[in-house]
Coordinates of C-alpha atoms in Angstrom, one line a residue:
M1 CA -12.0 -92.2 -2.1
T2 CA -13.7 -95.6 -2.0
A3 CA -10.5 -97.3 -3.7
R4 CA -8.7 -96.2 -0.5
S5 CA -8.8 -98.3 2.8
S6 CA -9.1 -96.4 5.9
L7 CA -8.8 -97.0 9.7
T8 CA -10.7 -94.6 11.9
V9 CA -9.4 -94.4 15.7
V10 CA -12.0 -93.0 18.0
L11 CA -10.6 -92.1 21.4
A12 CA -13.4 -92.7 24.0
A13 CA -11.2 -93.6 27.2
G14 CA -12.0 -90.2 29.1
E15 CA -13.8 -90.2 32.4
G16 CA -15.8 -87.4 32.1
T17 CA -15.5 -86.1 35.7
R18 CA -16.9 -82.8 34.8
M19 CA -20.2 -84.6 33.7
R20 CA -20.7 -85.1 37.4
S21 CA -22.3 -88.5 36.5
S22 CA -21.5 -92.2 37.1
L23 CA -22.4 -92.9 33.4
P24 CA -19.1 -92.8 30.9
K25 CA -18.8 -89.3 29.2
V26 CA -19.3 -91.0 25.7
L27 CA -22.6 -92.7 26.7
H28 CA -24.6 -89.5 27.6
P29 CA -27.3 -89.0 24.9
V30 CA -28.0 -86.5 22.5
A31 CA -31.1 -87.0 20.0
G32 CA -31.6 -90.6 21.7
Q33 CA -28.2 -91.9 20.9
S34 CA -25.0 -91.9 22.8
L35 CA -22.3 -89.3 21.7
L36 CA -20.3 -92.2 20.9
A37 CA -23.1 -93.6 18.6
H38 CA -23.2 -90.4 16.5
V39 CA -19.1 -90.5 15.8
L40 CA -19.2 -94.2 15.0
D41 CA -22.2 -93.7 12.3
A42 CA -20.2 -90.7 11.0
A43 CA -16.9 -92.9 10.6
P44 CA -16.4 -94.6 7.2
H45 CA -18.4 -97.7 6.7
G46 CA -18.1 -100.2 4.1
A47 CA -15.5 -102.3 2.2
G48 CA -12.0 -101.3 3.1
A49 CA -13.0 -99.1 6.3
S50 CA -12.0 -100.5 9.7
L51 CA -12.5 -99.0 13.0
A52 CA -10.8 -99.2 16.5
V53 CA -12.1 -97.6 19.7
V54 CA -9.7 -96.8 22.5
I55 CA -11.6 -96.9 25.9
G56 CA -10.7 -97.0 29.6
P57 CA -9.7 -100.0 31.8
D58 CA -13.0 -100.1 33.6
H59 CA -15.5 -98.9 30.7
K60 CA -17.2 -102.5 29.9
A61 CA -20.4 -100.5 29.1
V62 CA -18.5 -98.4 26.5
A63 CA -17.1 -101.7 24.9
D64 CA -20.6 -103.1 25.0
E65 CA -21.9 -99.9 23.1
V66 CA -19.3 -100.3 20.6
A67 CA -19.9 -104.1 20.0
R68 CA -23.9 -103.0 19.7
L69 CA -23.1 -100.3 17.1
R70 CA -20.3 -101.6 15.0
P71 CA -19.6 -105.3 15.5
D72 CA -16.8 -104.7 13.0
A73 CA -14.8 -102.5 15.3
A74 CA -12.0 -103.6 17.6
T75 CA -11.5 -102.2 21.0
F76 CA -8.3 -101.2 22.7
I77 CA -7.6 -100.1 26.3
Q78 CA -5.5 -97.2 27.3
R79 CA -4.6 -98.1 30.8
E80 CA -2.6 -94.9 31.4
R81 CA -3.8 -91.5 30.4
L82 CA -0.8 -90.0 29.1
G83 CA -2.2 -87.8 26.3
T84 CA -3.8 -88.1 23.0
A85 CA -0.9 -89.6 21.0
H86 CA -0.4 -92.2 23.8
A87 CA -4.2 -93.2 23.2
V88 CA -3.8 -93.5 19.7
L89 CA -0.9 -95.8 20.0
A90 CA -3.0 -98.1 22.3
A91 CA -4.4 -99.2 19.0
R92 CA -0.9 -100.2 17.5
D93 CA -1.9 -103.4 16.5
A94 CA -4.6 -101.7 14.3
L95 CA -2.3 -99.1 12.9
A96 CA 0.2 -101.7 12.0
R97 CA -2.1 -103.2 9.5
G98 CA -1.4 -100.3 7.2
A99 CA -4.7 -98.4 6.1
D100 CA -4.1 -95.8 3.4
D101 CA -5.8 -93.3 5.6
L102 CA -5.9 -93.1 9.3
I103 CA -8.3 -90.9 11.0
V104 CA -8.1 -89.9 14.6
A105 CA -11.4 -88.7 16.0
F106 CA -13.0 -88.4 19.5
G107 CA -16.1 -90.1 20.9
D108 CA -17.5 -86.8 22.6
T109 CA -17.9 -84.7 19.3
P110 CA -21.4 -86.2 18.3
L111 CA -21.9 -83.4 15.6
I112 CA -19.2 -84.4 13.2
S113 CA -20.3 -85.6 9.9
A114 CA -19.3 -88.2 7.6
E115 CA -18.9 -85.6 4.8
T116 CA -16.1 -83.8 7.0
F117 CA -14.4 -87.0 7.5
A118 CA -14.3 -87.5 3.7
R119 CA -13.0 -84.0 3.3
M120 CA -10.2 -84.7 5.6
R121 CA -9.3 -87.8 3.6
A122 CA -8.9 -85.9 0.3
P123 CA -5.7 -84.4 0.7
L124 CA -4.1 -87.6 1.7
E125 CA -5.0 -88.8 -1.7
Q126 CA -3.3 -85.8 -3.3
G127 CA 0.1 -86.5 -1.2
A128 CA -0.2 -84.6 2.0
A129 CA 0.9 -86.5 5.1
L130 CA -1.3 -84.9 7.5
A131 CA -4.6 -83.1 7.5
V132 CA -6.0 -81.3 10.7
L133 CA -9.4 -80.1 11.2
G134 CA -9.8 -76.3 12.3
F135 CA -12.6 -74.2 13.0
R136 CA -13.1 -70.3 13.3
A137 CA -13.8 -69.7 17.1
A138 CA -15.9 -67.0 18.0
D139 CA -14.0 -66.8 21.1
P140 CA -10.4 -68.7 20.5
T141 CA -9.5 -68.4 24.2
G142 CA -8.1 -71.6 25.2
Y143 CA -7.7 -73.3 21.9
G144 CA -4.5 -74.2 20.0
R145 CA -4.1 -71.9 17.1
L146 CA -3.3 -73.2 13.8
L147 CA -0.5 -71.3 12.2
I148 CA -0.4 -71.4 8.2
E149 CA 1.8 -70.3 5.4
G150 CA 0.2 -70.2 2.3
E151 CA -1.6 -73.3 2.0
H152 CA 0.4 -75.1 4.5
L153 CA 0.0 -75.8 8.2
V154 CA 3.2 -75.1 9.8
A155 CA 2.5 -75.6 13.6
I156 CA -0.3 -75.7 16.2
R157 CA 0.5 -73.2 19.0
E158 CA -1.2 -73.6 22.3
Q159 CA -2.7 -70.7 24.1
A160 CA -0.1 -70.5 26.8
D161 CA 2.7 -70.6 24.3
A162 CA 1.4 -68.2 22.0
S163 CA 2.5 -64.8 21.4
A164 CA 0.2 -61.9 21.4
E165 CA 0.0 -61.8 17.6
E166 CA -0.7 -65.4 17.4
R167 CA -3.5 -65.1 20.1
K168 CA -5.4 -62.9 17.6
I169 CA -5.6 -66.0 15.3
T170 CA -9.4 -67.3 15.4
L171 CA -8.4 -70.4 13.3
C172 CA -8.2 -73.0 16.1
N173 CA -7.4 -76.8 16.2
A174 CA -10.5 -79.2 16.6
G175 CA -8.3 -82.0 17.5
V176 CA -9.3 -84.4 14.7
M177 CA -6.7 -85.4 12.4
A178 CA -6.3 -87.6 9.3
F179 CA -2.7 -89.2 8.4
D180 CA -1.2 -91.0 5.5
G181 CA -1.5 -94.5 7.0
R182 CA 1.5 -95.5 5.4
K183 CA 3.6 -92.9 7.4
A184 CA 1.4 -92.7 10.6
L185 CA 3.3 -95.0 12.9
A186 CA 6.7 -93.3 12.2
V187 CA 5.1 -90.0 12.9
L188 CA 3.4 -91.1 16.1
D189 CA 6.5 -92.9 17.4
R190 CA 8.6 -89.6 17.3
I191 CA 6.3 -87.8 19.2
G192 CA 7.9 -87.3 22.7
N193 CA 6.8 -86.0 26.2
A194 CA 9.2 -83.3 27.1
N195 CA 6.5 -81.2 28.4
S196 CA 5.4 -79.9 31.9
K197 CA 2.8 -82.9 32.2
G198 CA 5.1 -85.8 30.5
E199 CA 2.3 -86.4 28.2
Y200 CA 2.4 -87.2 24.4
Y201 CA 0.4 -84.9 22.4
L202 CA -1.0 -85.1 18.7
V203 CA -0.5 -81.6 18.2
D204 CA 3.3 -82.2 18.0
A205 CA 2.7 -84.5 14.8
V206 CA 2.6 -81.1 12.7
G207 CA 6.1 -80.4 13.6
I208 CA 7.3 -83.9 13.0
V209 CA 5.7 -84.1 9.6
R210 CA 7.4 -80.7 8.8
D211 CA 10.7 -81.8 10.0
M212 CA 10.3 -85.1 7.7
G213 CA 9.7 -82.9 4.7
L214 CA 6.2 -83.8 4.5
E215 CA 3.0 -81.7 3.9
A216 CA 0.5 -80.9 6.7
V217 CA -2.8 -79.0 5.7
V218 CA -5.9 -77.4 7.4
I219 CA -9.5 -78.6 6.6
E220 CA -12.1 -76.0 8.1
T221 CA -15.5 -76.9 9.4
S222 CA -18.1 -75.0 11.6
E223 CA -17.6 -74.5 15.2
D224 CA -20.7 -76.4 15.8
E225 CA -19.7 -79.6 14.3
V226 CA -16.6 -79.9 16.4
R227 CA -18.3 -79.1 19.9
G228 CA -16.7 -81.5 22.4
I229 CA -18.8 -82.3 25.4
N230 CA -17.2 -82.1 28.9
T231 CA -20.2 -80.6 31.1
K232 CA -23.9 -80.9 31.2
A233 CA -24.3 -77.4 29.7
Q234 CA -22.2 -78.4 26.7
L235 CA -24.4 -81.5 26.3
A236 CA -27.4 -79.3 26.4
E237 CA -25.9 -77.0 23.9
A238 CA -25.1 -80.0 21.4
E239 CA -28.6 -81.2 21.7
A240 CA -29.9 -77.9 20.7
V241 CA -27.6 -78.0 17.7
M242 CA -28.8 -81.6 16.8
Q243 CA -32.3 -80.7 17.1
A244 CA -32.0 -77.8 14.9
R245 CA -30.4 -80.0 12.3
L246 CA -33.0 -82.7 12.6
R247 CA -36.0 -80.3 12.4
K248 CA -34.6 -78.8 9.3
A249 CA -34.1 -82.2 7.8
A250 CA -37.7 -83.2 8.5
L251 CA -38.9 -79.9 7.0
D252 CA -36.8 -80.1 3.9
A253 CA -38.1 -83.9 3.5
G254 CA -41.7 -82.5 3.5
V255 CA -42.8 -83.0 7.2
T256 CA -45.1 -80.3 8.4
L257 CA -43.9 -79.0 11.6
I258 CA -46.5 -76.6 12.9
A259 CA -44.3 -75.1 15.6
P260 CA -40.8 -76.7 14.8
D261 CA -38.9 -75.4 18.0
T262 CA -41.2 -77.2 20.2
V263 CA -40.9 -80.7 18.3
H264 CA -38.1 -83.1 19.8
L265 CA -36.9 -85.6 17.4
A266 CA -34.4 -88.6 17.5
A267 CA -31.6 -88.9 15.2
D268 CA -33.2 -92.2 13.8
T269 CA -36.7 -90.9 13.3
K270 CA -38.2 -92.0 9.8
F271 CA -40.8 -90.0 8.1
G272 CA -43.0 -90.8 5.1
S273 CA -44.4 -88.1 2.9
D274 CA -47.2 -85.7 4.1
V275 CA -46.8 -86.4 7.7
T276 CA -47.9 -83.5 10.1
I277 CA -46.6 -83.1 13.6
E278 CA -48.5 -80.7 16.0
P279 CA -46.8 -78.7 18.6
F280 CA -45.0 -80.0 21.7
V281 CA -44.5 -83.6 20.5
V282 CA -41.6 -85.8 21.7
I283 CA -40.4 -88.4 19.4
G284 CA -37.8 -90.8 21.0
P285 CA -35.5 -93.4 19.2
G286 CA -36.7 -96.1 17.1
V287 CA -39.9 -94.4 15.5
T288 CA -41.1 -94.7 12.0
I289 CA -44.1 -92.5 10.8
A290 CA -45.8 -93.4 7.5
D291 CA -47.2 -91.4 5.0
G292 CA -50.1 -89.0 6.1
A293 CA -50.0 -89.7 9.5
L294 CA -50.9 -86.8 12.0
I295 CA -49.3 -86.7 15.3
H296 CA -51.4 -84.3 17.9
S297 CA -49.8 -82.1 20.4
F298 CA -48.3 -83.1 23.5
S299 CA -47.7 -87.0 22.3
H300 CA -44.9 -88.9 23.5
I301 CA -43.8 -91.7 20.9
V302 CA -40.7 -94.1 21.5
Q303 CA -39.9 -97.3 19.5
A304 CA -42.9 -97.5 17.7
S305 CA -44.2 -97.6 14.0
I306 CA -47.3 -95.6 13.1
G307 CA -49.1 -96.6 9.8
K308 CA -50.4 -94.4 6.9
K309 CA -53.1 -91.8 7.9
A310 CA -52.9 -93.0 11.4
S311 CA -53.7 -90.5 14.3
V312 CA -52.1 -90.1 17.5
G313 CA -53.2 -88.0 20.3
P314 CA -53.2 -85.3 21.7
Y315 CA -52.1 -86.4 25.0
A316 CA -51.0 -89.9 23.9
R317 CA -48.2 -92.2 24.9
L318 CA -46.9 -94.8 22.5
R319 CA -44.2 -96.8 24.4
P320 CA -41.9 -99.4 22.9
G321 CA -43.4 -102.4 20.9
T322 CA -46.3 -100.3 19.6
S323 CA -47.4 -100.7 16.0
L324 CA -50.2 -98.9 14.5
G325 CA -51.9 -100.0 11.1
D326 CA -53.2 -97.7 8.4
G327 CA -55.8 -95.5 9.6
A328 CA -55.5 -96.5 13.4
R329 CA -56.7 -93.8 15.8
I330 CA -55.1 -93.2 19.2
G331 CA -56.9 -90.6 21.1
N332 CA -56.0 -88.4 24.1
F333 CA -54.8 -90.0 27.5
V334 CA -54.4 -93.4 25.9
E335 CA -51.2 -95.1 26.4
T336 CA -49.9 -98.4 24.4
K337 CA -47.0 -100.7 25.2
A338 CA -46.0 -103.9 23.0
A339 CA -49.1 -103.5 21.2
I340 CA -50.1 -104.3 17.9
L341 CA -53.2 -102.1 16.6
E342 CA -54.3 -103.4 13.1
A343 CA -55.7 -101.1 10.3
G344 CA -58.6 -99.1 11.3
V345 CA -58.5 -99.7 15.0
K346 CA -59.8 -96.9 17.2
V347 CA -58.6 -96.1 20.8
N348 CA -60.1 -92.5 21.2
H349 CA -59.8 -91.9 24.7
L350 CA -58.6 -92.9 28.4
S351 CA -57.4 -96.6 27.7
Y352 CA -54.3 -98.7 28.3
I353 CA -53.5 -101.4 25.7
G354 CA -50.4 -103.4 26.8
D355 CA -49.2 -106.8 25.6
A356 CA -51.9 -107.1 23.0
H357 CA -52.9 -107.7 19.4
V358 CA -56.0 -105.7 18.4
G359 CA -57.6 -107.0 15.1
A360 CA -58.6 -104.5 12.0
N361 CA -61.4 -102.3 12.6
S362 CA -62.0 -103.0 16.3
N363 CA -63.3 -100.3 18.7
I364 CA -61.9 -99.8 22.1
G365 CA -64.1 -97.8 24.3
A366 CA -63.0 -95.0 26.7
G367 CA -61.6 -96.5 30.2
T368 CA -60.6 -99.7 28.7
I369 CA -57.6 -101.8 30.2
T370 CA -55.7 -104.7 29.3
C371 CA -54.8 -106.2 32.7
N372 CA -51.6 -107.8 31.4
Y373 CA -49.6 -108.1 34.8
D374 CA -50.7 -110.3 37.3
G375 CA -48.0 -109.7 40.0
F376 CA -45.6 -112.2 38.8
F377 CA -45.7 -112.2 34.9
K378 CA -47.1 -110.3 31.8
H379 CA -49.8 -112.0 29.6
K380 CA -51.3 -111.1 26.4
T381 CA -54.8 -110.1 25.3
T382 CA -55.9 -110.8 21.7
I383 CA -59.0 -109.0 20.4
G384 CA -60.3 -110.0 16.9
E385 CA -61.3 -108.2 14.1
G386 CA -64.3 -105.9 14.2
A387 CA -64.7 -106.4 17.9
F388 CA -66.4 -103.9 20.1
I389 CA -65.2 -103.2 23.7
G390 CA -67.6 -101.4 26.0
T391 CA -66.5 -98.4 28.0
N392 CA -64.7 -99.1 31.3
S393 CA -63.9 -102.6 30.4
S394 CA -61.0 -104.8 32.1
L395 CA -59.7 -107.4 30.1
V396 CA -57.9 -109.8 32.2
A397 CA -54.9 -111.5 30.4
P398 CA -54.4 -113.9 29.3
V399 CA -57.6 -113.7 27.3
K400 CA -58.9 -113.7 23.8
I401 CA -61.9 -111.7 22.4
G402 CA -63.2 -113.2 19.0
N403 CA -63.8 -111.7 15.8
G404 CA -67.0 -109.3 16.0
A405 CA -67.4 -110.0 19.7
Y406 CA -69.2 -107.4 21.9
I407 CA -68.2 -106.5 25.2
G408 CA -70.6 -104.8 27.5
S409 CA -69.6 -101.5 29.1
G410 CA -68.1 -102.0 32.8
S411 CA -67.4 -105.6 32.0
V412 CA -64.5 -107.7 33.7
I413 CA -63.6 -110.3 31.2
T414 CA -61.8 -113.3 32.4
K415 CA -62.6 -115.9 30.0
D416 CA -62.2 -116.1 26.2
V417 CA -65.0 -114.8 24.2
P418 CA -66.1 -116.7 20.9
D419 CA -66.6 -115.2 17.5
D420 CA -69.6 -112.8 17.4
A421 CA -70.6 -113.4 21.0
M422 CA -71.7 -110.8 23.4
A423 CA -70.1 -110.8 27.0
V424 CA -71.5 -108.9 30.1
E425 CA -69.7 -109.7 33.2
R426 CA -70.3 -107.3 36.2
S427 CA -70.6 -109.5 39.4
P428 CA -68.5 -107.8 41.9
Q429 CA -68.8 -111.2 44.2
N430 CA -67.6 -113.4 41.4
N431 CA -65.1 -110.8 40.4
R432 CA -63.6 -110.7 44.0
E433 CA -63.8 -114.6 44.3
G434 CA -62.3 -115.1 41.0
G435 CA -59.5 -112.7 41.5
A436 CA -58.7 -114.2 44.8
A437 CA -58.5 -117.9 43.2
R438 CA -56.5 -116.3 40.3
Y439 CA -54.0 -114.6 42.7
R440 CA -53.3 -117.8 44.7
A441 CA -52.9 -119.8 41.8
M442 CA -50.2 -117.2 40.2
K443 CA -48.4 -117.3 43.4
L444 CA -48.1 -121.2 43.1
R445 CA -47.0 -120.8 39.4
A446 CA -44.3 -118.4 40.2
K447 CA -43.1 -120.2 43.3
A448 CA -42.8 -123.4 41.2
K449 CA -41.0 -121.6 38.5
K450 CA -38.6 -120.0 40.8
E451 CA -37.7 -123.5 42.3
G452 CA -37.2 -124.7 38.7

């Protein structure tokens, strides 16, 4: 298959009114990624593979998502919604370049796989002009039925037009098709709109291919894989299927999930070996967990990297930009954000570490807070290697704590502390006066910045 060029046209112009949301349908998430992201990821990549996405006229957010995910993709606008064939022909300029294989997919089918696209292309290499993706429906009501004679597809019969016998057929049309790219435009241009809605439908391609003396075939897949998302209920069903897939993949890769059904994963979660995940853990997008790490119950992790043999939780929250070094320990009721914690760092309980860099083997006592926001700007706290921060300390950024420094419990640190020094600052009067002065200074800085 690698020798054949391909064009994948993804139809993503639908408004998704049944989702009851201002967010375009294809941007709703499953496993931390948009519906469209899953489809674009499954579409053929690499040399000889091109991609076109058909969007609605007011869907800049969809175009931005396409550009973010697949910068190689072209976008086309379907200004009138006149059926699926009409939508494909919105990408006529891409079709005219003449790829060997043309795949027509839908942006709201997040469970479709790259393997299925590859299976659909295989008959084209053997001479078929059209391959239609089908599935055996548990309840076929409402679906178009695939009528087969021998190994050939002869028609797609819509529910309203099907005879009583045809309605008993459970092999249904998933909508996804693969065309011989050299013949695709000739087929698509012959599709008419002589129907009650005056629209151009892809299903008519089967009859046209047959009339041209060409071969059409069916490729079967599971019903789960071709679930289209039109409602929030269907979105939840797709999420459940995706989570089951991701958990199985993690277990097969050697991850220990003590109670798999209680763990929520993202599509891009990366695990090392001998990782253990306790019950009721939520892992969002952009998370990497290295060898031997342990994630305790009720932890929530997003856009973070966790080093080898690190321990997180229970009841920990790791926000975007968190990086834990090997052997680091994040305990219960600890929150981190945009924080680098080097190897061996311990933050065992009841602390917030944000916009910070903590050196190796430092100990952060309970109740410690890096005061990173002054009401106008975020500032960084730097803590050196082997430092000890006593309980209930407030580190008012920007501030640097030196290597091996010792901060006494209950301190409010507003000035840099040298290496190996001890700092204890508990004067409420000094803190009030210093805080007021700092606040006035920050207001002046913010005003000056605003005025340029």
